[in-house]
Short mmCIF file of C-alpha atoms and ligand atoms in Angstrom, two decimals:
data_model
loop_
_atom_site.label_atom_id
_atom_site.label_comp_id
_atom_site.label_asym_id
_atom_site.label_seq_id
_atom_site.Cartn_x
_atom_site.Cartn_y
_atom_site.Cartn_z
CA MET A 1 32.84 127.48 -152.33
CA LEU A 2 32.61 124.35 -154.27
CA GLN A 3 28.68 124.02 -154.97
CA ILE A 4 26.37 120.56 -156.53
CA ASN A 5 24.52 120.66 -159.62
CA ALA A 6 21.11 121.45 -158.25
CA ASP A 7 19.38 119.84 -162.45
CA ARG A 8 20.92 116.55 -161.17
CA LEU A 9 19.31 116.29 -157.38
CA TRP A 10 16.65 116.80 -158.73
CA GLN A 11 16.64 114.40 -161.56
CA SER A 12 18.15 112.12 -158.96
CA LEU A 13 14.96 112.81 -156.40
CA MET A 14 11.99 112.69 -159.91
CA ASP A 15 13.86 109.55 -160.69
CA LEU A 16 13.41 107.90 -157.12
CA ALA A 17 10.30 108.65 -157.33
CA LYS A 18 9.08 106.66 -159.75
CA ILE A 19 9.40 103.85 -157.60
CA GLY A 20 6.04 103.28 -156.00
CA ALA A 21 4.61 106.92 -157.23
CA THR A 22 0.78 107.10 -157.11
CA GLU A 23 -1.73 108.82 -159.10
CA LYS A 24 -1.63 112.06 -157.30
CA GLY A 25 1.99 112.75 -157.70
CA GLY A 26 3.07 111.10 -154.27
CA VAL A 27 4.30 107.77 -153.48
CA ARG A 28 3.42 104.73 -151.36
CA ARG A 29 6.69 103.06 -150.59
CA LEU A 30 6.53 101.32 -147.57
CA THR A 31 9.09 99.84 -145.22
CA LEU A 32 9.95 96.30 -146.58
CA THR A 33 7.88 96.22 -149.23
CA ASP A 34 8.55 95.33 -152.68
CA VAL A 35 9.00 98.93 -154.07
CA ASP A 36 10.82 99.88 -151.08
CA ARG A 37 13.32 96.91 -152.08
CA GLN A 38 12.99 98.59 -155.62
CA GLY A 39 13.95 101.51 -154.61
CA ARG A 40 16.65 100.95 -152.67
CA ASP A 41 17.45 98.77 -155.57
CA LEU A 42 18.38 101.93 -157.16
CA PHE A 43 20.35 103.60 -154.20
CA VAL A 44 22.44 101.05 -154.09
CA HIS A 45 22.93 101.61 -158.23
CA TRP A 46 23.72 104.56 -158.47
CA CYS A 47 26.62 104.68 -155.59
CA LYS A 48 28.35 101.55 -157.28
CA GLU A 49 28.22 103.92 -160.16
CA ALA A 50 29.74 106.49 -157.74
CA GLY A 51 32.63 104.45 -156.76
CA LEU A 52 30.94 103.21 -153.35
CA HIS A 53 30.94 100.36 -150.81
CA ILE A 54 28.91 98.98 -150.17
CA GLU A 55 27.14 97.42 -146.77
CA VAL A 56 23.89 96.33 -145.04
CA ASP A 57 23.59 95.75 -141.91
CA ALA A 58 21.42 93.25 -139.61
CA ILE A 59 18.98 95.73 -139.65
CA GLY A 60 18.65 96.75 -143.49
CA ASN A 61 20.13 99.98 -142.35
CA ILE A 62 22.01 100.77 -146.13
CA PHE A 63 25.84 102.27 -145.63
CA ALA A 64 27.14 104.24 -149.12
CA ARG A 65 31.32 104.60 -148.38
CA ARG A 66 33.04 106.51 -149.78
CA ALA A 67 37.31 105.78 -148.61
CA GLY A 68 39.49 108.02 -146.23
CA THR A 69 42.59 108.95 -146.81
CA GLU A 70 43.76 109.14 -143.37
CA ALA A 71 44.01 106.19 -141.97
CA GLY A 72 41.95 105.84 -138.92
CA ALA A 73 39.05 108.54 -139.07
CA LEU A 74 36.52 107.66 -138.27
CA PRO A 75 33.94 108.62 -140.50
CA VAL A 76 30.94 111.28 -141.83
CA ALA A 77 27.99 109.77 -142.41
CA MET A 78 24.48 112.06 -144.19
CA GLY A 79 21.05 110.35 -144.90
CA SER A 80 18.12 109.25 -143.75
CA HIS A 81 15.34 107.23 -145.26
CA LEU A 82 14.07 105.73 -147.96
CA ASP A 83 10.52 104.36 -146.68
CA SER A 84 6.65 106.38 -147.03
CA GLN A 85 3.99 106.70 -145.50
CA PRO A 86 1.08 104.97 -147.53
CA SER A 87 0.37 108.50 -148.61
CA GLY A 88 3.59 109.74 -148.99
CA GLY A 89 5.81 112.14 -150.77
CA LYS A 90 8.86 112.68 -152.94
CA PHE A 91 10.43 114.33 -150.56
CA ASP A 92 10.57 113.04 -147.13
CA GLY A 93 13.78 111.03 -145.98
CA ALA A 94 14.00 110.69 -150.43
CA TYR A 95 15.67 114.38 -150.28
CA GLY A 96 18.94 113.86 -147.48
CA VAL A 97 19.47 110.77 -149.09
CA MET A 98 19.98 112.06 -152.15
CA ALA A 99 21.69 114.68 -151.40
CA GLY A 100 24.19 113.29 -149.22
CA LEU A 101 25.14 111.03 -152.50
CA GLU A 102 24.87 113.61 -154.67
CA VAL A 103 27.08 115.84 -152.06
CA VAL A 104 29.78 112.48 -153.36
CA ARG A 105 29.23 112.22 -156.00
CA THR A 106 29.51 116.32 -156.70
CA LEU A 107 32.81 115.55 -155.09
CA ASN A 108 33.81 113.23 -157.63
CA ASP A 109 33.53 115.65 -160.57
CA ALA A 110 35.78 117.65 -158.23
CA GLY A 111 38.61 114.84 -158.18
CA ILE A 112 38.21 115.98 -153.79
CA ARG A 113 39.61 113.62 -151.76
CA THR A 114 38.70 113.96 -148.03
CA ARG A 115 40.52 112.63 -145.19
CA ALA A 116 38.33 111.30 -143.21
CA PRO A 117 35.39 108.92 -144.81
CA ILE A 118 32.22 109.54 -146.63
CA GLU A 119 29.35 106.97 -146.08
CA VAL A 120 25.78 107.89 -146.79
CA ALA A 121 22.68 106.01 -144.63
CA ALA A 122 19.73 104.96 -145.66
CA TRP A 123 17.90 103.67 -142.66
CA THR A 124 15.62 101.53 -142.50
CA ASN A 125 11.71 101.87 -141.55
CA GLU A 126 11.95 105.60 -139.99
CA GLU A 127 7.39 106.37 -140.80
CA GLY A 128 7.03 103.25 -138.17
CA SER A 129 3.98 103.73 -140.16
CA ARG A 130 3.72 99.70 -141.93
CA PHE A 131 6.12 98.67 -138.93
CA VAL A 132 6.19 100.68 -135.00
CA PRO A 133 8.51 102.00 -133.62
CA THR A 134 9.65 104.73 -135.66
CA MET A 135 12.94 105.21 -136.05
CA MET A 136 13.55 101.46 -136.76
CA GLY A 137 17.07 101.31 -137.89
CA SER A 138 19.28 104.24 -136.74
CA GLY A 139 16.78 103.33 -133.41
CA VAL A 140 18.45 100.07 -133.14
CA TYR A 141 21.90 101.51 -134.69
CA ALA A 142 22.18 103.38 -131.40
CA GLY A 143 21.38 99.94 -129.13
CA VAL A 144 18.69 102.26 -128.81
CA HIS A 145 16.20 99.13 -129.24
CA ARG A 146 17.54 95.25 -129.52
CA LEU A 147 17.93 94.34 -132.65
CA ASP A 148 16.27 90.60 -131.76
CA GLU A 149 13.21 92.58 -130.50
CA ILE A 150 12.72 94.64 -132.87
CA LEU A 151 12.49 91.45 -135.71
CA ASN A 152 10.07 90.73 -133.99
CA GLN A 153 8.09 92.73 -133.92
CA LYS A 154 4.50 92.31 -137.16
CA ASP A 155 2.99 94.85 -139.18
CA ILE A 156 -1.39 94.00 -139.52
CA ASP A 157 -1.27 91.67 -141.92
CA GLY A 158 0.57 89.78 -139.10
CA THR A 159 4.37 89.51 -141.26
CA SER A 160 7.53 90.75 -138.97
CA VAL A 161 10.21 92.72 -139.69
CA ARG A 162 12.77 89.51 -139.88
CA GLU A 163 10.38 88.15 -142.87
CA ALA A 164 10.20 91.18 -144.59
CA LEU A 165 13.91 92.05 -144.36
CA GLN A 166 14.26 88.56 -146.02
CA GLN A 167 11.72 88.59 -148.63
CA ILE A 168 13.13 91.54 -149.78
CA GLY A 169 17.23 90.78 -150.06
CA TYR A 170 18.02 92.92 -147.75
CA ALA A 171 18.62 90.95 -144.01
CA GLY A 172 22.58 92.15 -144.20
CA LYS A 173 25.44 90.89 -141.92
CA ALA A 174 27.46 94.60 -141.68
CA LEU A 175 28.11 95.73 -138.28
CA PRO A 176 27.28 98.95 -136.17
CA HIS A 177 30.49 101.71 -136.50
CA LYS A 178 31.33 104.89 -134.59
CA LEU A 179 30.97 107.81 -136.87
CA GLY A 180 32.75 111.26 -136.40
CA ALA A 181 29.74 113.38 -137.47
CA TYR A 182 26.43 113.31 -138.96
CA PHE A 183 24.07 115.47 -140.49
CA GLU A 184 20.44 114.74 -141.78
CA ALA A 185 19.34 117.41 -144.51
CA HIS A 186 15.51 117.15 -144.68
CA ILE A 187 11.71 119.05 -145.55
CA GLU A 188 10.40 120.49 -143.07
CA GLN A 189 7.35 118.97 -143.03
CA GLY A 190 5.71 122.66 -141.67
CA PRO A 191 5.32 125.93 -142.36
CA VAL A 192 7.72 128.16 -140.64
CA LEU A 193 10.16 128.98 -143.33
CA GLU A 194 7.97 129.33 -145.90
CA GLN A 195 6.05 132.08 -143.82
CA THR A 196 9.02 133.37 -143.71
CA LYS A 197 10.54 133.42 -146.62
CA THR A 198 14.04 131.57 -145.39
CA THR A 199 15.94 129.19 -147.48
CA ILE A 200 17.49 127.66 -144.85
CA GLY A 201 16.44 126.28 -140.91
CA VAL A 202 19.19 126.28 -138.62
CA VAL A 203 17.61 123.10 -136.55
CA LEU A 204 18.66 122.83 -132.62
CA GLY A 205 16.74 120.07 -131.94
CA ALA A 206 13.69 118.23 -132.21
CA LEU A 207 10.20 117.37 -130.83
CA GLY A 208 9.59 114.48 -127.86
CA GLN A 209 7.64 112.39 -128.66
CA ARG A 210 5.64 109.14 -126.93
CA TRP A 211 3.58 106.44 -128.68
CA PHE A 212 0.27 104.92 -128.18
CA ASP A 213 -1.69 101.85 -129.01
CA VAL A 214 -5.59 101.93 -127.77
CA VAL A 215 -7.52 98.94 -127.49
CA VAL A 216 -11.60 100.40 -126.52
CA ALA A 217 -13.42 97.50 -125.86
CA GLY A 218 -17.32 97.63 -125.47
CA GLN A 219 -20.08 95.10 -126.67
CA ASP A 220 -21.60 94.58 -130.37
CA SER A 221 -24.95 95.73 -129.20
CA HIS A 222 -27.80 95.79 -132.21
CA ALA A 223 -29.02 98.76 -133.39
CA GLY A 224 -32.41 99.95 -132.43
CA PRO A 225 -33.28 97.15 -130.24
CA THR A 226 -30.31 98.14 -127.64
CA PRO A 227 -31.49 101.82 -125.77
CA MET A 228 -29.01 104.31 -125.51
CA ASP A 229 -28.98 103.70 -121.82
CA THR A 230 -27.61 100.27 -121.84
CA ARG A 231 -25.13 100.48 -124.64
CA ARG A 232 -21.43 99.60 -124.22
CA ASP A 233 -20.43 101.89 -127.61
CA ALA A 234 -16.50 101.28 -128.15
CA LEU A 235 -16.27 104.01 -131.28
CA LEU A 236 -18.11 106.88 -128.85
CA ALA A 237 -15.42 106.62 -126.17
CA ALA A 238 -13.15 106.71 -128.32
CA SER A 239 -14.21 109.30 -130.39
CA ARG A 240 -14.48 111.30 -126.99
CA LEU A 241 -11.03 110.75 -126.92
CA VAL A 242 -10.24 112.06 -130.14
CA LEU A 243 -12.02 115.17 -128.43
CA GLU A 244 -9.39 114.56 -125.33
CA VAL A 245 -6.28 114.84 -127.49
CA ASN A 246 -6.91 117.36 -129.40
CA ARG A 247 -7.84 118.94 -125.93
CA ILE A 248 -5.20 118.34 -124.49
CA ALA A 249 -2.83 119.36 -127.38
CA THR A 250 -4.32 122.61 -127.78
CA THR A 251 -4.00 123.45 -123.80
CA PHE A 252 -0.69 122.41 -122.80
CA PRO A 253 2.20 125.01 -124.12
CA ASP A 254 5.60 124.00 -125.59
CA TYR A 255 5.42 122.45 -129.35
CA ALA A 256 2.24 120.57 -128.04
CA ARG A 257 0.78 118.31 -130.55
CA GLY A 258 -1.59 115.97 -130.04
CA THR A 259 -2.99 113.10 -133.53
CA VAL A 260 -4.99 110.31 -134.20
CA GLY A 261 -4.09 109.09 -136.16
CA PHE A 262 -5.73 105.30 -137.18
CA MET A 263 -8.80 103.60 -136.21
CA LEU A 264 -10.63 101.01 -137.07
CA VAL A 265 -13.82 100.33 -135.71
CA LYS A 266 -15.13 96.40 -135.21
CA PRO A 267 -17.22 94.84 -136.68
CA ASN A 268 -18.07 98.12 -138.91
CA SER A 269 -21.59 97.80 -140.11
CA ARG A 270 -24.09 100.16 -139.52
CA ASN A 271 -26.64 98.87 -137.65
CA VAL A 272 -24.40 96.75 -135.23
CA VAL A 273 -23.39 99.18 -132.39
CA PRO A 274 -19.41 99.31 -132.64
CA GLY A 275 -18.25 96.40 -129.69
CA GLU A 276 -14.18 97.33 -130.58
CA VAL A 277 -12.15 99.89 -131.20
CA ARG A 278 -8.12 99.83 -132.50
CA MET A 279 -6.75 103.16 -131.90
CA THR A 280 -3.35 105.10 -132.14
CA VAL A 281 -2.24 108.38 -129.83
CA ASP A 282 1.40 110.06 -131.02
CA LEU A 283 2.07 113.12 -128.65
CA ARG A 284 4.65 115.75 -129.28
CA ASN A 285 6.37 118.16 -127.61
CA ALA A 286 9.27 120.51 -127.09
CA LYS A 287 10.09 119.56 -122.70
CA ASP A 288 10.34 115.77 -120.68
CA ALA A 289 7.51 117.25 -118.29
CA THR A 290 5.47 118.87 -120.42
CA LEU A 291 5.32 115.90 -122.23
CA THR A 292 5.43 113.52 -119.43
CA ALA A 293 1.74 115.98 -117.65
CA MET A 294 0.07 115.16 -121.46
CA ALA A 295 0.53 111.30 -121.14
CA ASP A 296 -0.38 111.38 -117.09
CA LYS A 297 -3.95 112.97 -118.56
CA LEU A 298 -4.87 110.93 -121.73
CA LYS A 299 -4.59 108.14 -119.15
CA ASP A 300 -6.83 109.63 -116.76
CA LEU A 301 -9.10 111.36 -119.32
CA ALA A 302 -9.13 106.83 -120.65
CA ILE A 303 -9.92 105.90 -116.85
CA SER A 304 -12.72 108.58 -116.82
CA ILE A 305 -14.31 108.29 -120.41
CA ALA A 306 -14.26 103.77 -120.13
CA LYS A 307 -16.66 104.14 -115.76
CA GLU A 308 -18.44 107.39 -118.28
CA THR A 309 -19.30 104.86 -122.00
CA ARG A 310 -19.10 101.23 -119.28
CA THR A 311 -15.92 100.55 -121.52
CA GLU A 312 -12.91 99.51 -121.00
CA ILE A 313 -10.01 101.43 -122.77
CA ALA A 314 -6.99 100.09 -122.53
CA LEU A 315 -3.37 102.33 -123.82
CA LYS A 316 0.29 101.00 -124.46
CA GLU A 317 3.04 103.09 -124.44
CA VAL A 318 5.36 101.83 -127.53
CA VAL A 319 7.38 104.64 -128.03
CA TYR A 320 8.87 107.00 -126.07
CA PHE A 321 12.17 109.24 -126.82
CA PRO A 322 12.93 112.75 -125.05
CA PRO A 323 12.96 115.58 -126.72
CA SER A 324 16.46 116.12 -128.30
CA GLU A 325 18.91 118.86 -128.94
CA PHE A 326 21.59 118.49 -131.54
CA ALA A 327 25.95 119.60 -131.72
CA PRO A 328 25.88 122.83 -131.06
CA GLU A 329 28.83 123.23 -133.25
CA LEU A 330 27.48 121.36 -136.36
CA VAL A 331 24.64 123.78 -135.77
CA ASP A 332 26.94 126.80 -135.26
CA GLY A 333 28.87 125.33 -138.79
CA VAL A 334 25.11 125.10 -140.34
CA ARG A 335 24.79 128.46 -139.08
CA ALA A 336 28.48 129.74 -140.19
CA GLY A 337 27.50 128.23 -143.98
CA SER A 338 24.23 129.74 -144.98
CA LYS A 339 25.25 132.49 -143.69
CA ALA A 340 28.88 132.34 -146.38
CA LEU A 341 27.07 131.14 -149.05
CA GLY A 342 24.41 133.72 -149.23
CA TYR A 343 21.44 131.95 -148.07
CA SER A 344 19.17 132.59 -145.25
CA HIS A 345 18.23 131.36 -141.97
CA ARG A 346 16.81 130.97 -138.38
CA ASP A 347 16.66 128.08 -136.39
CA ILE A 348 14.37 125.91 -136.04
CA VAL A 349 12.71 123.40 -133.79
CA SER A 350 12.08 120.22 -135.26
CA GLY A 351 8.12 119.05 -134.94
CA ALA A 352 8.67 115.35 -137.60
CA ALA A 353 10.90 113.02 -135.65
CA HIS A 354 14.04 112.50 -137.83
CA ASP A 355 16.99 109.26 -137.64
CA ALA A 356 19.33 112.27 -136.25
CA VAL A 357 16.99 111.82 -133.40
CA TYR A 358 19.13 108.68 -132.80
CA MET A 359 22.44 109.57 -134.07
CA ALA A 360 22.34 112.68 -131.75
CA ARG A 361 23.01 110.08 -128.67
CA ILE A 362 25.47 108.19 -130.73
CA ALA A 363 27.75 111.42 -133.13
CA PRO A 364 28.29 114.49 -132.75
CA THR A 365 24.56 114.93 -135.06
CA ALA A 366 22.88 118.01 -137.06
CA MET A 367 20.32 118.85 -139.41
CA VAL A 368 19.64 121.93 -142.40
CA PHE A 369 15.84 121.74 -143.83
CA VAL A 370 14.45 123.25 -146.46
CA PRO A 371 11.47 124.96 -146.96
CA CYS A 372 7.84 122.90 -148.48
CA GLU A 373 4.96 124.36 -150.46
CA GLY A 374 1.99 124.70 -147.47
CA GLY A 375 4.01 123.21 -145.06
CA ILE A 376 2.82 120.27 -146.39
CA SER A 377 3.85 116.75 -145.77
CA HIS A 378 3.24 112.58 -144.71
CA ASN A 379 0.81 113.94 -148.16
CA GLU A 380 0.56 113.00 -151.98
CA ILE A 381 0.64 116.36 -152.79
CA GLU A 382 3.96 117.79 -151.08
CA ASN A 383 6.35 119.88 -152.97
CA ALA A 384 9.85 121.96 -152.70
CA LYS A 385 11.86 124.11 -154.74
CA ALA A 386 15.03 123.19 -156.53
CA GLU A 387 16.66 125.76 -155.54
CA ASP A 388 15.59 125.46 -152.20
CA LEU A 389 16.91 122.19 -152.17
CA ALA A 390 19.73 122.86 -153.60
CA ALA A 391 20.57 125.57 -151.31
CA GLY A 392 20.32 122.57 -148.42
CA CYS A 393 22.81 120.15 -151.18
CA ASN A 394 25.17 123.04 -151.22
CA VAL A 395 25.49 124.27 -147.16
CA LEU A 396 25.13 120.08 -146.57
CA LEU A 397 28.02 119.73 -148.69
CA ASN A 398 29.87 122.08 -146.89
CA VAL A 399 29.61 121.48 -143.29
CA MET A 400 30.46 117.53 -144.17
CA LEU A 401 33.82 119.19 -146.02
CA GLU A 402 34.70 121.22 -143.19
CA LYS A 403 33.93 117.59 -141.15
CA ALA A 404 35.50 115.64 -143.29
CA ARG A 405 38.30 117.92 -144.34
CA ILE A 406 39.77 117.62 -148.13
CA ALA A 407 42.63 115.78 -147.80
CA LYS A 408 46.05 118.27 -149.32
C1 GLV B 1 7.76 110.71 -138.36
O1 GLV B 1 7.87 110.72 -139.68
C2 GLV B 1 7.46 111.58 -137.87
O2 GLV B 1 6.01 111.49 -137.46
O3 GLV B 1 8.31 112.61 -137.24
MN1 MN B 2 11.66 112.33 -142.93
MN1 MN B 3 7.56 110.86 -142.53
#
């Protein structure tokens, strides 16, 4: 069976990781910043070197295409994202894009043509950290979000997606095109594969998510003279809500998860009772009905906490997508490919969101997971073994070739 070049894949990842490199060995490549632009430019440069044709669409998604031999055959795409969390790792997203490129380079070296065109996609703003929502580029591409609404989304400094795209020169014109299949390779970002000493995760689907922006309004007042029983302490209310989010996630079934990852306290002065808190809530579940029940519970608790603390709590849902399932025939292909290549493998559900979640709505889609050290991701210390990354890329190569079909 054809194999990719493990050293070249690793080197591409390390070279890409120099862009936005952080002191602790991670990357900070927030979407649509100049650092993201540099990462995109390097990817485009490598794609051109590999003879690929580049197109960019209006939300800044990049498609690098290798022509097929059969007129009218739908392209088979592979990809992921180049943006990172504020203190992200070298592999989250980058691996899927570099693995796609490595597949193409391997085919070039072997002089193999495919009947269907092959594309490597780099989706804009998968992380949803600088701009909400998450999976922004693939969401627009799949018709989940309206382009004009998304272009108007603003970051915390008031810069819109439209402005940021123009600033980095990635506001393109390409229109969406039909795809025959979509594959995404990714590190697991959790502990299961490493703990079970398994090389390949055959991803069945991903948890659904509901994200909220929360504003807790109380009243600024003096920390000394204001009696405890007359305070309207927004941070106290927010803190109780944080505890309830954790309680919800630890008491509901079906892979329930709950996180408060962002908080802004105003005025943030040690001797002022805080009058306002802005925070986020991220709820996840494998069953849509349970996810909805978790959100309903959160809303009820917000009402009672607000009452008890004499504050107002406003919840605005900013992301919702139900749990997703990938295409059974492609998932079977990932399983069979892992077996044929001699890699240990197990079925797994993704706790993280991926562009594949939205691509699954418009094309048969599957994902390949590989282990990461300690299951740690969204962290600068994120790490993975070159041999595991190569194994995942070999599986990707083989499942992709099955769909794109080698030209005689
Ligand atoms: C994507 O990074 C997620 O939050 O699942
Ligand atoms: Mn990712
Ligand atoms: Mn991520």
